[in-house]
Coordinates of C-alpha atoms and ligand atoms in Angstrom, one line a residue:
X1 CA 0.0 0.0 0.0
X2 CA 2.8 2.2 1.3
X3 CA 4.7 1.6 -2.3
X4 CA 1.5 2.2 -4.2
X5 CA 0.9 5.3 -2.8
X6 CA 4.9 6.9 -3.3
X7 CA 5.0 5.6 -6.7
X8 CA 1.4 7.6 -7.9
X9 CA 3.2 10.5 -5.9
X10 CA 6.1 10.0 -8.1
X11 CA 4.2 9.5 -11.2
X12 CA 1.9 12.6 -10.8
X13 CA 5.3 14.4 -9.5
X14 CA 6.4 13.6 -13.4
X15 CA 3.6 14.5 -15.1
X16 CA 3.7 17.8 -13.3
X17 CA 7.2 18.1 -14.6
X18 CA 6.7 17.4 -18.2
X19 CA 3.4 20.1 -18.1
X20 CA 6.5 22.7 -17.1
X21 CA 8.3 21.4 -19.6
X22 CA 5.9 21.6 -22.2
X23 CA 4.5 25.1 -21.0
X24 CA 8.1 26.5 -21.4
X25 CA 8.6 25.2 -25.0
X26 CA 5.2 26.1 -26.6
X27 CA 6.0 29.4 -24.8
X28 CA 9.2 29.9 -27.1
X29 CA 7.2 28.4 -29.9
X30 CA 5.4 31.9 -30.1
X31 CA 8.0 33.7 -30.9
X32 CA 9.9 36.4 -28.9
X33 CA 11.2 34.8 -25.9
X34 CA 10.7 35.2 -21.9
X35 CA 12.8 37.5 -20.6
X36 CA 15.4 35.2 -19.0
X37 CA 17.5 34.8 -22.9
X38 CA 17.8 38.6 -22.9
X39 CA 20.5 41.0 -21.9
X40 CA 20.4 44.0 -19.7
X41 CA 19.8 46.5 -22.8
X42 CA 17.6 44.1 -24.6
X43 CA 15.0 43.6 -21.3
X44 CA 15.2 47.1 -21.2
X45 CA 13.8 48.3 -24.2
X46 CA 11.5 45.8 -24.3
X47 CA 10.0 47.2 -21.0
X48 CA 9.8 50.3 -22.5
X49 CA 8.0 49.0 -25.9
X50 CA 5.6 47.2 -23.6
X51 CA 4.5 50.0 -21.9
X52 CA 4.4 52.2 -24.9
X53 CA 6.3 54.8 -24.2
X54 CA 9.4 54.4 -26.6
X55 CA 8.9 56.4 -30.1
X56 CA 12.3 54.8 -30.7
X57 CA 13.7 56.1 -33.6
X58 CA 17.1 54.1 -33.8
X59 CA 17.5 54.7 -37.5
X60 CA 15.1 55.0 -40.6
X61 CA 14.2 51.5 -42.2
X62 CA 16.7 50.6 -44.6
X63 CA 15.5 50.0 -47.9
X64 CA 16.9 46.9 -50.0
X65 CA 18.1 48.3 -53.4
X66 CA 16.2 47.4 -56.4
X67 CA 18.8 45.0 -58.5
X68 CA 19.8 46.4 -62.0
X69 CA 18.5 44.1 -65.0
X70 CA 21.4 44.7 -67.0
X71 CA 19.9 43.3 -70.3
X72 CA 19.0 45.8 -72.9
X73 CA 16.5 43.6 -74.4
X74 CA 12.9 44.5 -73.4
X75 CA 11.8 40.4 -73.1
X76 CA 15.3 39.3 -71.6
X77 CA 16.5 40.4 -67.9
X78 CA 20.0 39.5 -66.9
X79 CA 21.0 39.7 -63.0
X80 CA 24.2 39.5 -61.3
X81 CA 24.4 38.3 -57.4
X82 CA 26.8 37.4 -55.5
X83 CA 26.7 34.8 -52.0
X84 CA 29.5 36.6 -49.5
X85 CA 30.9 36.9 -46.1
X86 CA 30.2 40.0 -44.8
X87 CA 29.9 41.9 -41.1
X88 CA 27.3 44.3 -39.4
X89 CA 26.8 46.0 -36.3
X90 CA 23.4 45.5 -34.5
X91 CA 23.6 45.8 -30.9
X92 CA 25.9 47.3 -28.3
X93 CA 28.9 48.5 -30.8
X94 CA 29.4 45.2 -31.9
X95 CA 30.5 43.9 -35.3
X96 CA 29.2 40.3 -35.9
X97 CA 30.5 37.8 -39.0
X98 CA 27.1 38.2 -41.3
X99 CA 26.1 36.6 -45.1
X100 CA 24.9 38.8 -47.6
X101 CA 23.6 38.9 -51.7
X102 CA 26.0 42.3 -53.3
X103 CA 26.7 43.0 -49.4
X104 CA 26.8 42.4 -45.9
X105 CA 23.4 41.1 -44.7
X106 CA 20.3 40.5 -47.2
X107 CA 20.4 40.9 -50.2
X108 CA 18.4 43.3 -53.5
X109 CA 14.9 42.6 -54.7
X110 CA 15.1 41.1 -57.8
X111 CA 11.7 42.5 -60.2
X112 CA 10.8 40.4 -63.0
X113 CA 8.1 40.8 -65.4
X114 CA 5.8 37.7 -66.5
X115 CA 6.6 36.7 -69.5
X116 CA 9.9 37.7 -69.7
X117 CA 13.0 35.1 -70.2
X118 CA 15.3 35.8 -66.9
X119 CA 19.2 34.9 -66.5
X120 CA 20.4 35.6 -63.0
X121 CA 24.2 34.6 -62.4
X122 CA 24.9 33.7 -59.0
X123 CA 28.3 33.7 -57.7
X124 CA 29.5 32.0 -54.8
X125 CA 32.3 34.4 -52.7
X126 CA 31.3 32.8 -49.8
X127 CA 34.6 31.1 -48.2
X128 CA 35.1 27.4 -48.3
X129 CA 31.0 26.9 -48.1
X130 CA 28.9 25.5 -50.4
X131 CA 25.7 27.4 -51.0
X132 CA 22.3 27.1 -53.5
X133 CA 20.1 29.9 -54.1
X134 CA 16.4 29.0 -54.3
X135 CA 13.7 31.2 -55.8
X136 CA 11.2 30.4 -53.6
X137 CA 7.2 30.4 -55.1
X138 CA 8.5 30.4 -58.4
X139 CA 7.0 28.6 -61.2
X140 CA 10.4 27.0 -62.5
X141 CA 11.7 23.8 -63.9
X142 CA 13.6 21.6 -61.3
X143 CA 16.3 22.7 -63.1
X144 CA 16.1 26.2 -62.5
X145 CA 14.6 26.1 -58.9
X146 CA 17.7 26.1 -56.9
X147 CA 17.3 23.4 -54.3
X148 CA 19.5 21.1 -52.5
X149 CA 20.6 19.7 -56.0
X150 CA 22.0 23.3 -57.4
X151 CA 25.2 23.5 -55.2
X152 CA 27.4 26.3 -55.7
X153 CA 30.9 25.4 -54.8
X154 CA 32.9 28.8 -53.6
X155 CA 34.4 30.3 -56.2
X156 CA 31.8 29.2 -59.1
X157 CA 29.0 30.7 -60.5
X158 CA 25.4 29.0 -61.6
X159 CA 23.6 30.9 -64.2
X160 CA 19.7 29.2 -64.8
X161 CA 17.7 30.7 -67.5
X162 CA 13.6 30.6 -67.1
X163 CA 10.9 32.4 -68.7
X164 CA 8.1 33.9 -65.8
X165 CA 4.8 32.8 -66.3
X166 CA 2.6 32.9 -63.1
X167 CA 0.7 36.3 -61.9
X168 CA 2.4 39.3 -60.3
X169 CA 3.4 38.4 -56.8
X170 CA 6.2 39.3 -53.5
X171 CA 8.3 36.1 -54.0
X172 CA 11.6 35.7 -52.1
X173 CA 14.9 33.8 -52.8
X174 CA 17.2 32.1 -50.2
X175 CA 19.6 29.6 -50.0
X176 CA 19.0 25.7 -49.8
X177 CA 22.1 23.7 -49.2
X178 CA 21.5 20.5 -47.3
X179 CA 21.4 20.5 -43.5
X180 CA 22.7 24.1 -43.7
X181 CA 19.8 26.4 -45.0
X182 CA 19.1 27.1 -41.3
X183 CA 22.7 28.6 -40.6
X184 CA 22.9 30.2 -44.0
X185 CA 19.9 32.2 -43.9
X186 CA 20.3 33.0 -40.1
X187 CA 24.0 34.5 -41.1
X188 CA 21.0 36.9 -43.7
X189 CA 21.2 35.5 -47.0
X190 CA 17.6 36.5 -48.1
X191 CA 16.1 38.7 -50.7
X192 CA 13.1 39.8 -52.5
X193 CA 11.4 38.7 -55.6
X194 CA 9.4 40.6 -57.0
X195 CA 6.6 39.4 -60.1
X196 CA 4.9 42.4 -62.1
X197 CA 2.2 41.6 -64.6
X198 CA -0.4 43.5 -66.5
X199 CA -2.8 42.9 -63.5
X200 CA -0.2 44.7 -61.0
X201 CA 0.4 47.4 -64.0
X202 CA -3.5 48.4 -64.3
X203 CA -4.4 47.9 -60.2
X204 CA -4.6 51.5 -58.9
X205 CA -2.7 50.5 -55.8
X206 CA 0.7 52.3 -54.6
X207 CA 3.7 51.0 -56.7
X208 CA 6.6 53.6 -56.4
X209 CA 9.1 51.5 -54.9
X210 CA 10.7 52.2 -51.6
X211 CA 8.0 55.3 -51.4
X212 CA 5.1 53.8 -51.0
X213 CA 5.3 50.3 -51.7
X214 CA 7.4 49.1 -48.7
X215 CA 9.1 46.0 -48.5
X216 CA 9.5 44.6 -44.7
X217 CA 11.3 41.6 -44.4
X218 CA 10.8 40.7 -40.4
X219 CA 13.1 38.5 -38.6
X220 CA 13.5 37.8 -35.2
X221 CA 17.5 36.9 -33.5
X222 CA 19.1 35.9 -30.9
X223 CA 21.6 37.9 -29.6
X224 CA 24.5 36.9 -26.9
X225 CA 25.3 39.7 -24.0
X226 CA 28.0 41.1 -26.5
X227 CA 25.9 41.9 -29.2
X228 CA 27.1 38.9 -31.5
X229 CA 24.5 36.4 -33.0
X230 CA 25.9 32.7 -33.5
X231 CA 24.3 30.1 -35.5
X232 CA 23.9 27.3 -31.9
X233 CA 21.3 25.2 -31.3
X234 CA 20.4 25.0 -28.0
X235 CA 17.4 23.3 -26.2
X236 CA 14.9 24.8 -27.0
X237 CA 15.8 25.7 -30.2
X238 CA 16.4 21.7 -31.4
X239 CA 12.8 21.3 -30.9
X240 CA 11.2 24.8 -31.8
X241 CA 13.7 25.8 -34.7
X242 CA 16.2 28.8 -34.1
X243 CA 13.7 31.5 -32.1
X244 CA 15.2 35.2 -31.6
X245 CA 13.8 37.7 -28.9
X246 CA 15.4 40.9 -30.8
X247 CA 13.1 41.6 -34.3
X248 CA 14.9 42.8 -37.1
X249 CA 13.1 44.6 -40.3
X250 CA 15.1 44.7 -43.1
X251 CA 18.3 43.6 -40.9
X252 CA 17.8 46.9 -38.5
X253 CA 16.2 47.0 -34.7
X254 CA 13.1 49.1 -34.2
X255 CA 13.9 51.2 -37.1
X256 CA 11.0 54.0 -38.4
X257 CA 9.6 55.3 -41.5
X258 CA 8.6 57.8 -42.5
X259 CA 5.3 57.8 -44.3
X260 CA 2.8 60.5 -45.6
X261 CA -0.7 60.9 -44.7
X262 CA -1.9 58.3 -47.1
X263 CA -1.9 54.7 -48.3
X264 CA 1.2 52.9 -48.5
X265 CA 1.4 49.3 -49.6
X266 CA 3.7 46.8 -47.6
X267 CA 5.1 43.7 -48.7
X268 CA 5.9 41.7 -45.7
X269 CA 8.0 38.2 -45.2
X270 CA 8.3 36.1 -42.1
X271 CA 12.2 35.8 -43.1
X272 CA 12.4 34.0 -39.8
X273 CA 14.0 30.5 -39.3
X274 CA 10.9 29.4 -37.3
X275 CA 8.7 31.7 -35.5
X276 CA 5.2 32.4 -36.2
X277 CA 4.4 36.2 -36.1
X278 CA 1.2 38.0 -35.5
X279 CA 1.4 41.2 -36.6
X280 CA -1.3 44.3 -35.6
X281 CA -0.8 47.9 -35.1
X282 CA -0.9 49.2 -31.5
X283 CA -3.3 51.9 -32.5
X284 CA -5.8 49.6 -33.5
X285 CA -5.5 50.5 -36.8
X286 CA -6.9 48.0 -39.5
X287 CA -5.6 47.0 -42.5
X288 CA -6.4 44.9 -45.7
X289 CA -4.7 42.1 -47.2
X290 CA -4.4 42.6 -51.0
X291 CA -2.0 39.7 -51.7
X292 CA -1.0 36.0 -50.3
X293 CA 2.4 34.1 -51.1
X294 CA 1.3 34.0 -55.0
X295 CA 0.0 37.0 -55.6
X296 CA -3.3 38.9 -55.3
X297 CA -6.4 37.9 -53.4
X298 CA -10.0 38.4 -55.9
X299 CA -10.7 41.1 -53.5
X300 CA -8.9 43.2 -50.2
X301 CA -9.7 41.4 -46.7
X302 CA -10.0 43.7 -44.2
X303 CA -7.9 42.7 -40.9
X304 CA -6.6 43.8 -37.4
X305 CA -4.2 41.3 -36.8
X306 CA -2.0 39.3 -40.0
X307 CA -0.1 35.7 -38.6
X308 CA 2.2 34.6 -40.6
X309 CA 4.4 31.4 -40.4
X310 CA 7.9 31.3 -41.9
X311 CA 8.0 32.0 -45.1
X312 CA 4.9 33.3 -45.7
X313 CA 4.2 36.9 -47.5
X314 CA 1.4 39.2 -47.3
X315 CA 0.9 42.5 -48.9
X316 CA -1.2 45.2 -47.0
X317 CA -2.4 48.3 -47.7
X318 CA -2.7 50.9 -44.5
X319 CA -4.0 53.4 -44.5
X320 CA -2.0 56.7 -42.8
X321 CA -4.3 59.5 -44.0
X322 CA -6.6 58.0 -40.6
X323 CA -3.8 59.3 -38.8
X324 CA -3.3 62.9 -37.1
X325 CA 0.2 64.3 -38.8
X326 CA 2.9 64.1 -35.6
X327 CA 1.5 61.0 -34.2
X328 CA 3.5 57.7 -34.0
X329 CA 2.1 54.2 -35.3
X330 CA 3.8 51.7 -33.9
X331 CA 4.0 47.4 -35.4
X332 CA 3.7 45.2 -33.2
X333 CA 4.1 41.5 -33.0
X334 CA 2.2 39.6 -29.9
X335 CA 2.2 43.1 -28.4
X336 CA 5.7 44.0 -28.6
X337 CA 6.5 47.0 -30.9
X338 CA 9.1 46.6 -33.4
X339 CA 9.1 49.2 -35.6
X340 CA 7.2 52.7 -36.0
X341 CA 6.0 54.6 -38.9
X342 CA 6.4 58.8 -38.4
X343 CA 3.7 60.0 -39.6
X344 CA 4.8 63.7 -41.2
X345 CA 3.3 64.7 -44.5
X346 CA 0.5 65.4 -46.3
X347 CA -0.5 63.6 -48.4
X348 CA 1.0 63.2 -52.2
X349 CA -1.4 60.7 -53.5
X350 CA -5.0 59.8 -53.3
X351 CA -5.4 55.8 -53.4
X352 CA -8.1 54.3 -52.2
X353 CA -8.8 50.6 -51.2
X354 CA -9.8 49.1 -54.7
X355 CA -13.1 46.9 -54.4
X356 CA -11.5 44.1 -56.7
X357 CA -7.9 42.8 -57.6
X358 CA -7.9 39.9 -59.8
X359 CA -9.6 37.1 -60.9
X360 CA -8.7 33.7 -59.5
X361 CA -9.8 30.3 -61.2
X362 CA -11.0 28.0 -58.6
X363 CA -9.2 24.8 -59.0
X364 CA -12.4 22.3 -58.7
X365 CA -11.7 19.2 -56.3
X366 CA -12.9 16.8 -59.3
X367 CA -10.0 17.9 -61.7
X368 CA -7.5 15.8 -59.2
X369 CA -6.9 12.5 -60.6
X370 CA -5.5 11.7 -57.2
X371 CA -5.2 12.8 -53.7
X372 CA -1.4 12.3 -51.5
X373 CA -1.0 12.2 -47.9
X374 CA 1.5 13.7 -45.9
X375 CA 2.1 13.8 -42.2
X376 CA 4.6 15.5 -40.3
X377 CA 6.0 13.4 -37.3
X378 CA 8.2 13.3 -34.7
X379 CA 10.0 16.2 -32.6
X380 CA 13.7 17.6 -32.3
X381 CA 16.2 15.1 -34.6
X382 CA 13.4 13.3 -35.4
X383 CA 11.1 14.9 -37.4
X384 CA 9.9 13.5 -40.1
X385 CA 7.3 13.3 -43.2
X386 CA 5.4 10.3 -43.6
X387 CA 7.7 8.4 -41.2
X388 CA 10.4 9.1 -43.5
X389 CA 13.7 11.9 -43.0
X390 CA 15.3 13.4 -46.4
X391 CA 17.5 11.5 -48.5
X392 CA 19.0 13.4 -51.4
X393 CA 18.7 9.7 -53.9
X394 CA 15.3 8.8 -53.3
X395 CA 12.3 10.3 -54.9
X396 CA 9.6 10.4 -52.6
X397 CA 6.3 11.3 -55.2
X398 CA 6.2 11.1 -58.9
X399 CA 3.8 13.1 -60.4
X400 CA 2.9 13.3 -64.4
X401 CA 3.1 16.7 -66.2
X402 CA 0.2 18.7 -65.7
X403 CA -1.8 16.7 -63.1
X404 CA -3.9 18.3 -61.0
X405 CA -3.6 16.7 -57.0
X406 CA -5.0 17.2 -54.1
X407 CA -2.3 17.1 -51.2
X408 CA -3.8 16.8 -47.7
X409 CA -0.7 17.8 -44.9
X410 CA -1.6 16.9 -41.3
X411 CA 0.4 17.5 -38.2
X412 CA 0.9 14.6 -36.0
X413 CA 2.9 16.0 -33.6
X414 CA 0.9 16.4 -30.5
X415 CA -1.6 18.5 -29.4
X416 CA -2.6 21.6 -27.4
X417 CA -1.4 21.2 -24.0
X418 CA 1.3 18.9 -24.8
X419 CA 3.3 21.2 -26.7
X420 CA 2.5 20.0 -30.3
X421 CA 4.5 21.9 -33.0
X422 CA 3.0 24.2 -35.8
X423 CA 4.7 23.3 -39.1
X424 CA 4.8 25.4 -42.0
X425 CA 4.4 23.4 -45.0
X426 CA 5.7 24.3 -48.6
X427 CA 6.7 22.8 -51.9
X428 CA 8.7 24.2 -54.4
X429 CA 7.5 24.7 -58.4
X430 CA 3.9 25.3 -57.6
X431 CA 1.4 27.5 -56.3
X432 CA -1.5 26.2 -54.3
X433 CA -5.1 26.9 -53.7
X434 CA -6.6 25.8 -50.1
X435 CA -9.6 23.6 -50.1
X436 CA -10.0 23.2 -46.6
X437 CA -8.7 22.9 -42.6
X438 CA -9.7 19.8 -40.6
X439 CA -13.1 20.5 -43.3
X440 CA -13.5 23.7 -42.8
X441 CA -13.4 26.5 -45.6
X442 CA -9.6 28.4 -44.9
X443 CA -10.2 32.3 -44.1
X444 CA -10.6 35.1 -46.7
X445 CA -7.5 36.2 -46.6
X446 CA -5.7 32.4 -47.2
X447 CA -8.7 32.1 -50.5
X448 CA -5.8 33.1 -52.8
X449 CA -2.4 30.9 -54.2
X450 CA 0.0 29.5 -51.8
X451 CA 3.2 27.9 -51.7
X452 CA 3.4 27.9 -48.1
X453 CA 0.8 26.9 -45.2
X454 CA 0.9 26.6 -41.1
X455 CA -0.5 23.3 -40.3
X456 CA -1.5 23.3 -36.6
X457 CA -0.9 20.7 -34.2
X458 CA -3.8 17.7 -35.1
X459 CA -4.4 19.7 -38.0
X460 CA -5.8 18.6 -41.2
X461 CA -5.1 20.8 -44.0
X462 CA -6.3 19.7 -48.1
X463 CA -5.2 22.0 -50.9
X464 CA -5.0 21.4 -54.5
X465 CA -2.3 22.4 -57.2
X466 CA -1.9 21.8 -61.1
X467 CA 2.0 20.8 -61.3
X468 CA 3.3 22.3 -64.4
X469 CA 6.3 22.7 -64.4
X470 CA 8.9 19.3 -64.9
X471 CA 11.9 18.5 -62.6
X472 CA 12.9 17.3 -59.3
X473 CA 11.5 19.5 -56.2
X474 CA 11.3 19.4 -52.9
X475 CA 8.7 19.7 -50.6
X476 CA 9.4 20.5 -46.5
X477 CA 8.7 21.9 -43.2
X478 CA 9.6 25.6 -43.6
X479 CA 10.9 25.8 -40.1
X480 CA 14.4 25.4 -41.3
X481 CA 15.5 23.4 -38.5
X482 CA 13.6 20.6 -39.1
X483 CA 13.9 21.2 -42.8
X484 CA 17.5 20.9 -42.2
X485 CA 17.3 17.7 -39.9
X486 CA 15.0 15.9 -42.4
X487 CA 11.6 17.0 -42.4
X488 CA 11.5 17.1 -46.3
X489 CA 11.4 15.2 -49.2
X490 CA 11.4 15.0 -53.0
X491 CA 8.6 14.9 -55.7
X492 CA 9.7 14.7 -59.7
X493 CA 6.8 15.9 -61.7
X494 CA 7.3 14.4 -65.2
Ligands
LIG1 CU1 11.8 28.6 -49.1 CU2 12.5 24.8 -49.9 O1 12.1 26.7 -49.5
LIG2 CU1 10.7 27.0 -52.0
LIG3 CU1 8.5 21.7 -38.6

């Protein structure tokens, strides 16, 4: 009786423990950290952003160039970039090692017109590391796409040719070696991709780059006490994926722009390795989503709060001229502020939310000549797809040319409580349309294409794609940490 009684002390003693456990990590899953990884500076303005007193204006929001097409010809573009090594100071002084595309951290957008037959030559500075660079939502061959098959040995360059043919769209490229995309695009190799189209010509939406339309690529870091990042997974970052308690837009902390009394369009990226931001406006403002991961939406979906999973893009349109001139708007995600927009001018232009955008086709569920299952399992060095970790000679799915399947993702790894993990899923060389989650019709604003989709813990998710273009791709968790410890494999359409 004695023993009976000690052991269910014992047991319920455990069970206690692993609730803690479990608490701490789904905590971290949500992106910006307790306050225990943080230094002294760090805690500090992050007590001042929470009670809303900081109109921090560290520096204005750095702007990514827009990369010269150096092709004369109207149809052809040609694009130089270059992988290096390269150093920045974020915090406290500091210079850390960084990775950059024609500099030091990021990299240019890239704007290509459909239609038009694209040549980008990438060359790898980077020292003694090999790299890929993966154009990520684009309609490519396998060929073309960049994945773990492209590597770019340092010193060498890899040219691919394609011609654009998908709808105007914020796509983004990054690299994809093998069990290093995690490090890689931690160090900042990232950029912009930008598809223009007769749609985005005619749409009377903002377009003056870097004056209205606004890229934000958000990132969060983790910083040590001397202001350095490093590329170390820790506990609980070989479960969660690398999570950062510093936010970085465009590769600067808290930085503000200025904006005019009027609308400006932003095109943001979750350029994070794993965390899930939900973005709002402290004000209260709202906001409407004009465009998903490939491109726009039929119509504008009005919003106070945008989540988005790594890897994901929305653009927005806000709306400033709501907003007394002097006052201070601040971006928040999960309530911490990490970046303001000034507002100062009148305003120059006079757009309006437009009542339509595009047309989309709905994909019909009895086009698919056959539906595929995949399930993400297992945590930390195990995770999984389908019970099975990547393996560069194996094809995992063959698909013919120009089949239209429906793919239904679910995430097996636990639930509520228990800590399960959100995975983003995404496949390369096609652009989806969501039928459904665990049966139920997705949200307005997820009604348009995309190549990349949170599947929640238990969670059920069906969408359907034509695949159209012929090669080898992948397809993955987008939390690169697991991408890089397996969770992926490979489909040949042919
Ligand atoms: Cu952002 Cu395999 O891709
Ligand atoms: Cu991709
Ligand atoms: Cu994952």
């Amino acid at each position: 009786m004695r023993n009976r009684q000690s052991s269910m002390i014992v047991l319920a003693l455990a069970i206690f423990l692993i609730i803690i456990i479990y608490f701490f990590q789904s905590e971290a899953l949500f992106g910006p950290m307790s306050n225990t990884s943080m230094n002294r500076d760090q805690a500090q303005s992050q007590s001042e952003a929470d009670q809303g007193e900081r109109t921090a204006t560290a520096e204005p929001l750095p702007i990514p160039e827009l990369l010269e097409d150096t092709n004369p010809h109207p149809d052809q573009a040609t694009f130089d970039i270059v992988s290096q090594n390269g150093s920045k100071t974020f915090v406290n002084d500091v210079e850390t090692e960084t990775m950059g595309y024609n500099g030091d951290y990021l990299g240019p957008v890239i704007r290509v017109r459909r239609g038009e037959e694209v040549t980008i030559n990438v060359e790898n500075q980077l020292e003694d590391e090999l790299t890929t660079i993966h154009w990520h939502g684009l309609e490519v061959d396998g060929e073309a796409d960049g994945g773990p098959h492209s590597g770019i040995l340092s010193g060498e360059t890899w040219s691919p040719t394609f011609t654009v043919d998908q709808p105007a769209a914020t796509l983004w490229y990054h690299p994809h070696p093998e069990k290093n995309t995690g490090r890689q695009v931690y160090k900042g190799l990232a950029g912009l991709l930008f598809v223009e189209d007769e749609v985005s010509d005619q749409l009377a939406i903002p377009k003056t780059y870097g004056e209205n339309d606004i890229p934000l690529i958000v990132q969060d870091k983790q910083f040590n006490a001397d202001g350095r990042f490093n590329y170390h997974l820790a506990m609980p970052d070989i479960m969660t994926g690398l999570q950062g308690d510093t936010m970085l837009v465009n590769g600067s902390i808290d930085p503000y722009l200025e904006v005019n009394q009027e609308m400006i369009r932003l095109r943001i990226l979750n350029g994070s390795n794993a965390s899930i931001f939900e973005l709002a406006f402290d004000s209260g403002i709202t906001f409407h989503q004009i465009a998903s991961d490939g491109g726009f939406l039929t119509e504008p979906v009005e919003m106070d709060q945008l989540r988005l999973g790594p890897s994901e893009r929305a653009e927005i349109l806000v709306d400033f001229s709501q907003v007394t001139k002097g006052e201070v708007v601040q971006l928040m995600n999960r309530n911490q502020s990490f970046m303001t927009f000034n507002v100062e001018g009148q305003a120059e232009t006079a757009f309006t939310v437009p009542d339509s955008l595009t047309t989309i086709e709905p994909i019909e569920p009895s086009e698919a000549v056959r539906t595929r299952q995949f399930v993400f399992q297992g945590m930390g060095p195990s995770v999984n797809i389908n019970g099975k970790q990547f393996d560069i000679d194996r094809i995992d799915e063959t698909i013919s040319l120009g089949d239209t399947e429906i793919w239904e993702v679910s995430n097996d790894s636990g639930m509520g409580m228990m800590g399960g993990t959100v995975h983003p899923f995404h496949a390369h060389g096609v652009q989806f349309q969501i039928l459904d989650r665990d049966g139920r019709a997705p949200a307005p604003n997820e009604r348009g294409w995309k190549d990349t989709f949170i599947v929640e813990p238990g969670e059920t998710v069906r969408v359907i794609a034509t695949f159209n273009s012929p090669g080898v791709f992948m397809y993955h968790c987008h939390i690169l940490e697991h991408e890089d410890a397996g969770m992926m494999g490979q489909f040949e359409v042919k």
